Amino acid sequence: SYQTPHKVYERVYCTDPSHDEECNEYTGFDPSIVNIPLTDIQVRNSSLGEQAGRGLFALKTLPSDSPIGMEGHAQNFFVMPTTWDVIESTVEWVGENGITLAMSEIGGLEAFIDGYGFASRLLGEKSWSIDSGILEFMNHGCNGTANYGYHSSLTEWNADTNTLPEELDTTDSPYNIVFDRHMKQVFDSGDYTLREIAEGDEIFSNYLDYSGEVEFWEEEVMTLRGQCAGEAYGTISQYEMMKKQ
């Protein structure tokens, strides 16, 4: 089908050298890459403070240039555009009928997806990917302190709130046979330890690297600035506080 192309088309597509990057990345795993098992990391309260909620910590020294939990990269939760549309419509209905969002089941579902997931428009409309393991607890590394993901000089402080970087814009992504055949892997892989991470250190990624929507770019940057300054809470922490009230 158009949405999930046949493997034959992928083979032809990958004969073009200009497609080597995605073909090498997503059509198999390199056995020479050292995978860090999930048993080498642990969930604790974040070192960033109460506003950051929980975080991930290394139980032993983690080598650089290595993915974490590669064995589960294709087992993430995937929220299709049609499903997200139903969730948003239901949340809107809950608000219009005076129901406290924190007390509704749909409110918890929305908070889970928005707080732990990463959005994309690779399928045309917004869809979400949420890691099914403990990697979902990884926090944002403020002031360029991310030690997991991929190398980027972009931070919440040097980002232009008026302009989404071109390399992050997914609103006009071209049709890509490899991406469409390995969608879950595309969403949940490709990140590596950026340097050696010492035992006991918290593991951080750069949330801005996963932003891809022009309409929400300014909000995302300003939200991270507030959290990094200790003046704002993350989505999950906010929801948990509302539940306690």
Coordinates of N, CA and C in Angstrom, one line a residue, residues 15-125:
T15 N 18.9 1.7 -3.8 CA 20.0 1.6 -4.7 C 20.6 2.9 -5.1
D16 N 19.8 4.0 -4.7 CA 20.3 5.4 -5.0 C 21.2 5.8 -3.8
P17 N 22.5 6.1 -4.1 CA 23.4 6.5 -3.0 C 23.0 7.7 -2.2
S18 N 22.1 8.5 -2.7 CA 21.7 9.7 -2.0 C 20.8 9.3 -0.8
H19 N 20.3 8.0 -0.8 CA 19.4 7.5 0.3 C 20.2 6.6 1.3
D20 N 21.5 6.6 1.2 CA 22.3 5.7 2.0 C 22.1 6.0 3.5
E21 N 21.9 7.2 3.9 CA 21.8 7.5 5.3 C 20.6 6.8 6.0
E22 N 19.4 7.0 5.4 CA 18.2 6.4 6.0 C 18.2 4.9 5.8
C23 N 18.7 4.4 4.6 CA 18.7 3.0 4.3 C 19.7 2.2 5.3
N24 N 20.8 2.8 5.6 CA 21.7 2.1 6.5 C 21.2 2.2 7.9
E25 N 20.5 3.3 8.3 CA 20.0 3.5 9.7 C 18.9 2.6 10.0
Y26 N 17.9 2.4 9.1 CA 16.7 1.8 9.5 C 16.4 0.5 8.8
T27 N 17.2 -0.1 8.0 CA 17.0 -1.4 7.4 C 17.7 -2.5 8.1
G28 N 18.2 -2.3 9.3 CA 18.9 -3.3 10.1 C 19.8 -2.7 11.1
F29 N 20.2 -3.5 12.1 CA 21.0 -3.0 13.2 C 22.5 -3.3 12.9
D30 N 23.4 -2.4 13.2 CA 24.8 -2.7 13.1 C 25.3 -3.5 14.3
P31 N 25.8 -4.7 14.1 CA 26.2 -5.6 15.2 C 27.4 -5.0 15.9
S32 N 28.1 -4.1 15.3 CA 29.3 -3.5 16.0 C 29.0 -2.5 17.0
I33 N 27.7 -2.0 17.0 CA 27.3 -1.0 17.9 C 27.0 -1.6 19.3
V34 N 27.5 -1.1 20.3 CA 27.3 -1.6 21.7 C 26.0 -1.0 22.2
N35 N 25.0 -1.9 22.5 CA 23.7 -1.5 23.0 C 23.8 -1.5 24.6
I36 N 23.3 -0.4 25.2 CA 23.2 -0.4 26.6 C 21.8 -0.9 27.1
P37 N 21.8 -2.0 27.8 CA 20.5 -2.6 28.2 C 19.8 -1.7 29.3
L38 N 18.5 -1.8 29.3 CA 17.7 -1.0 30.2 C 18.0 -1.3 31.7
T39 N 18.6 -2.5 31.9 CA 19.0 -2.9 33.3 C 20.2 -2.0 33.8
D40 N 20.8 -1.2 32.9 CA 22.0 -0.4 33.3 C 21.5 1.0 33.7
I41 N 20.2 1.3 33.7 CA 19.7 2.6 34.1 C 18.5 2.4 35.1
Q42 N 18.2 3.5 35.8 CA 17.2 3.5 36.8 C 16.4 4.7 36.9
V43 N 15.1 4.6 37.3 CA 14.3 5.8 37.4 C 14.3 6.3 38.9
R44 N 14.6 7.6 39.0 CA 14.6 8.2 40.4 C 14.0 9.7 40.2
N45 N 13.9 10.4 41.3 CA 13.5 11.8 41.2 C 14.6 12.5 40.6
S46 N 14.2 13.4 39.6 CA 15.2 14.1 38.8 C 16.1 15.0 39.7
S47 N 17.3 15.2 39.3 CA 18.3 16.1 39.9 C 18.0 17.5 39.6
L48 N 17.1 17.8 38.7 CA 16.7 19.1 38.3 C 15.8 19.8 39.3
G49 N 15.1 19.0 40.1 CA 14.2 19.6 41.1 C 12.8 19.0 41.0
E50 N 12.0 19.4 41.9 CA 10.6 18.9 42.0 C 9.8 19.2 40.7
Q51 N 10.1 20.3 40.0 CA 9.3 20.7 38.8 C 9.6 19.7 37.7
A52 N 10.7 19.0 37.7 CA 11.0 18.1 36.6 C 10.5 16.7 36.8
G53 N 10.0 16.4 38.0 CA 9.4 15.0 38.2 C 10.5 14.0 38.3
R54 N 10.3 12.9 37.6 CA 11.3 11.7 37.6 C 12.3 11.9 36.5
G55 N 13.4 11.2 36.6 CA 14.5 11.2 35.6 C 15.1 9.8 35.6
L56 N 16.1 9.7 34.6 CA 16.8 8.4 34.4 C 18.3 8.6 34.8
F57 N 18.8 7.6 35.5 CA 20.1 7.7 36.0 C 20.9 6.4 35.7
A58 N 22.2 6.6 35.4 CA 23.1 5.5 35.1 C 23.5 4.7 36.3
L59 N 23.3 3.4 36.2 CA 23.7 2.5 37.3 C 25.2 2.1 37.3
K60 N 25.8 2.3 36.1 CA 27.2 2.1 35.9 C 27.7 3.0 34.8
T61 N 28.9 3.1 34.6 CA 29.4 4.0 33.6 C 29.0 3.6 32.2
L62 N 28.4 4.5 31.4 CA 27.8 4.1 30.1 C 28.8 4.6 29.1
P63 N 29.1 3.8 28.1 CA 30.0 4.2 27.0 C 29.4 5.2 26.1
S64 N 30.2 6.0 25.4 CA 29.8 7.0 24.5 C 29.4 6.3 23.1
D65 N 28.6 7.0 22.3 CA 28.2 6.5 21.0 C 27.4 5.2 21.0
S66 N 26.6 5.0 22.1 CA 25.8 3.8 22.2 C 24.4 4.1 22.4
P67 N 23.5 3.3 21.8 CA 22.0 3.5 22.1 C 21.6 2.8 23.4
I68 N 20.5 3.2 23.9 CA 20.0 2.6 25.2 C 18.7 1.9 24.8
G69 N 18.7 0.6 25.3 CA 17.4 -0.1 25.1 C 17.0 -0.4 23.7
M70 N 18.0 -0.7 22.8 CA 17.7 -0.9 21.4 C 16.8 -2.1 21.2
E71 N 16.8 -3.0 22.2 CA 15.9 -4.2 22.0 C 14.4 -3.9 22.1
G72 N 14.1 -2.7 22.5 CA 12.7 -2.3 22.6 C 12.3 -1.2 21.7
H73 N 13.2 -0.8 20.8 CA 12.9 0.4 20.0 C 11.7 0.3 19.0
A74 N 11.3 -0.9 18.7 CA 10.1 -1.1 17.9 C 8.8 -1.4 18.6
Q75 N 8.9 -1.3 20.0 CA 7.8 -1.7 20.8 C 7.1 -0.5 21.5
N76 N 7.3 0.7 20.9 CA 6.7 1.9 21.5 C 5.2 1.9 21.2
F77 N 4.5 2.8 22.0 CA 3.1 3.1 21.8 C 3.0 4.0 20.6
F78 N 2.1 3.8 19.7 CA 1.9 4.7 18.6 C 0.5 5.2 18.5
V79 N 0.3 6.5 18.5 CA -1.0 7.1 18.5 C -1.2 7.7 17.1
M80 N -2.1 7.0 16.3 CA -2.3 7.4 14.9 C -3.1 8.8 14.9
P81 N -3.0 9.5 13.8 CA -3.7 10.8 13.7 C -5.2 10.7 14.0
T82 N -5.9 9.7 13.5 CA -7.3 9.6 13.8 C -7.6 9.4 15.2
T83 N -6.7 8.6 15.9 CA -6.9 8.4 17.4 C -6.7 9.7 18.1
W84 N -5.7 10.4 17.8 CA -5.4 11.7 18.4 C -6.5 12.7 18.2
D85 N -7.1 12.7 17.0 CA -8.2 13.6 16.7 C -9.4 13.3 17.7
V86 N -9.7 12.0 17.9 CA -10.8 11.6 18.8 C -10.4 12.1 20.2
I87 N -9.2 11.9 20.7 CA -8.8 12.3 22.0 C -8.9 13.8 22.2
E88 N -8.5 14.6 21.2 CA -8.6 16.1 21.3 C -10.0 16.5 21.4
S89 N -10.9 15.9 20.5 CA -12.3 16.2 20.5 C -13.0 15.9 21.8
T90 N -12.6 14.8 22.4 CA -13.2 14.4 23.7 C -12.7 15.3 24.8
V91 N -11.5 15.7 24.8 CA -11.0 16.7 25.8 C -11.7 18.0 25.7
E92 N -11.9 18.4 24.5 CA -12.7 19.7 24.3 C -14.1 19.5 24.8
W93 N -14.7 18.4 24.6 CA -16.1 18.1 25.1 C -16.1 18.1 26.6
V94 N -15.1 17.5 27.2 CA -15.0 17.5 28.7 C -14.9 18.9 29.2
G95 N -14.1 19.8 28.6 CA -14.0 21.2 29.1 C -15.3 21.9 28.9
E96 N -16.0 21.7 27.8 CA -17.2 22.4 27.5 C -18.4 22.0 28.5
N97 N -18.2 20.8 29.1 CA -19.3 20.3 30.0 C -18.9 20.5 31.4
G98 N -17.9 21.3 31.7 CA -17.5 21.6 33.1 C -16.9 20.5 33.9
I99 N -16.4 19.5 33.2 CA -15.8 18.4 33.9 C -14.3 18.7 34.2
T100 N -13.8 18.5 35.4 CA -12.4 18.8 35.7 C -11.5 17.8 34.9
L101 N -10.7 18.3 34.1 CA -9.8 17.5 33.2 C -9.0 16.5 34.1
A102 N -8.5 16.9 35.2 CA -7.6 16.1 36.0 C -8.4 14.9 36.6
M103 N -9.7 15.0 36.7 CA -10.5 13.9 37.3 C -11.1 13.0 36.2
S104 N -10.8 13.3 35.0 CA -11.4 12.5 33.9 C -10.3 11.5 33.4
E105 N -10.7 10.4 32.9 CA -9.8 9.4 32.4 C -9.1 9.9 31.1
I106 N -9.9 10.7 30.3 CA -9.3 11.2 29.1 C -8.2 12.3 29.4
G107 N -8.4 12.9 30.5 CA -7.3 13.9 30.9 C -6.0 13.2 31.3
G108 N -6.1 12.1 31.9 CA -4.9 11.3 32.2 C -4.2 10.8 31.0
L109 N -5.1 10.3 30.0 CA -4.5 9.8 28.7 C -3.8 10.9 28.0
E110 N -4.5 12.1 27.9 CA -3.9 13.2 27.2 C -2.6 13.6 27.8
A111 N -2.5 13.7 29.1 CA -1.3 14.1 29.8 C -0.2 13.1 29.6
F112 N -0.5 11.8 29.6 CA 0.5 10.8 29.3 C 1.1 10.9 27.9
I113 N 0.2 11.1 26.9 CA 0.7 11.2 25.6 C 1.5 12.5 25.4
D114 N 1.0 13.6 25.9 CA 1.6 14.9 25.7 C 2.9 15.0 26.5
G115 N 2.9 14.4 27.7 CA 4.0 14.5 28.6 C 5.2 13.6 28.3
Y116 N 4.9 12.4 27.8 CA 5.9 11.4 27.5 C 6.1 11.2 26.0
G117 N 5.3 11.7 25.2 CA 5.4 11.3 23.8 C 6.1 12.4 22.9
F118 N 6.4 12.0 21.7 CA 7.0 12.9 20.7 C 6.0 13.0 19.5
A119 N 5.7 14.2 19.1 CA 4.7 14.4 18.0 C 5.4 14.5 16.7
S120 N 4.7 14.1 15.6 CA 5.3 14.2 14.3 C 4.1 14.3 13.3
R121 N 4.4 14.8 12.1 CA 3.4 14.9 11.0 C 3.8 14.1 9.8
L122 N 4.6 13.1 10.1 CA 5.1 12.2 9.0 C 4.0 11.5 8.3
L123 N 2.8 11.4 9.0 CA 1.7 10.7 8.4 C 0.7 11.7 7.8
G124 N 1.1 13.0 7.8 CA 0.2 14.0 7.2 C -0.4 14.9 8.3
E125 N -1.0 14.2 9.4 CA -1.6 14.9 10.5 C -0.8 14.5 11.7

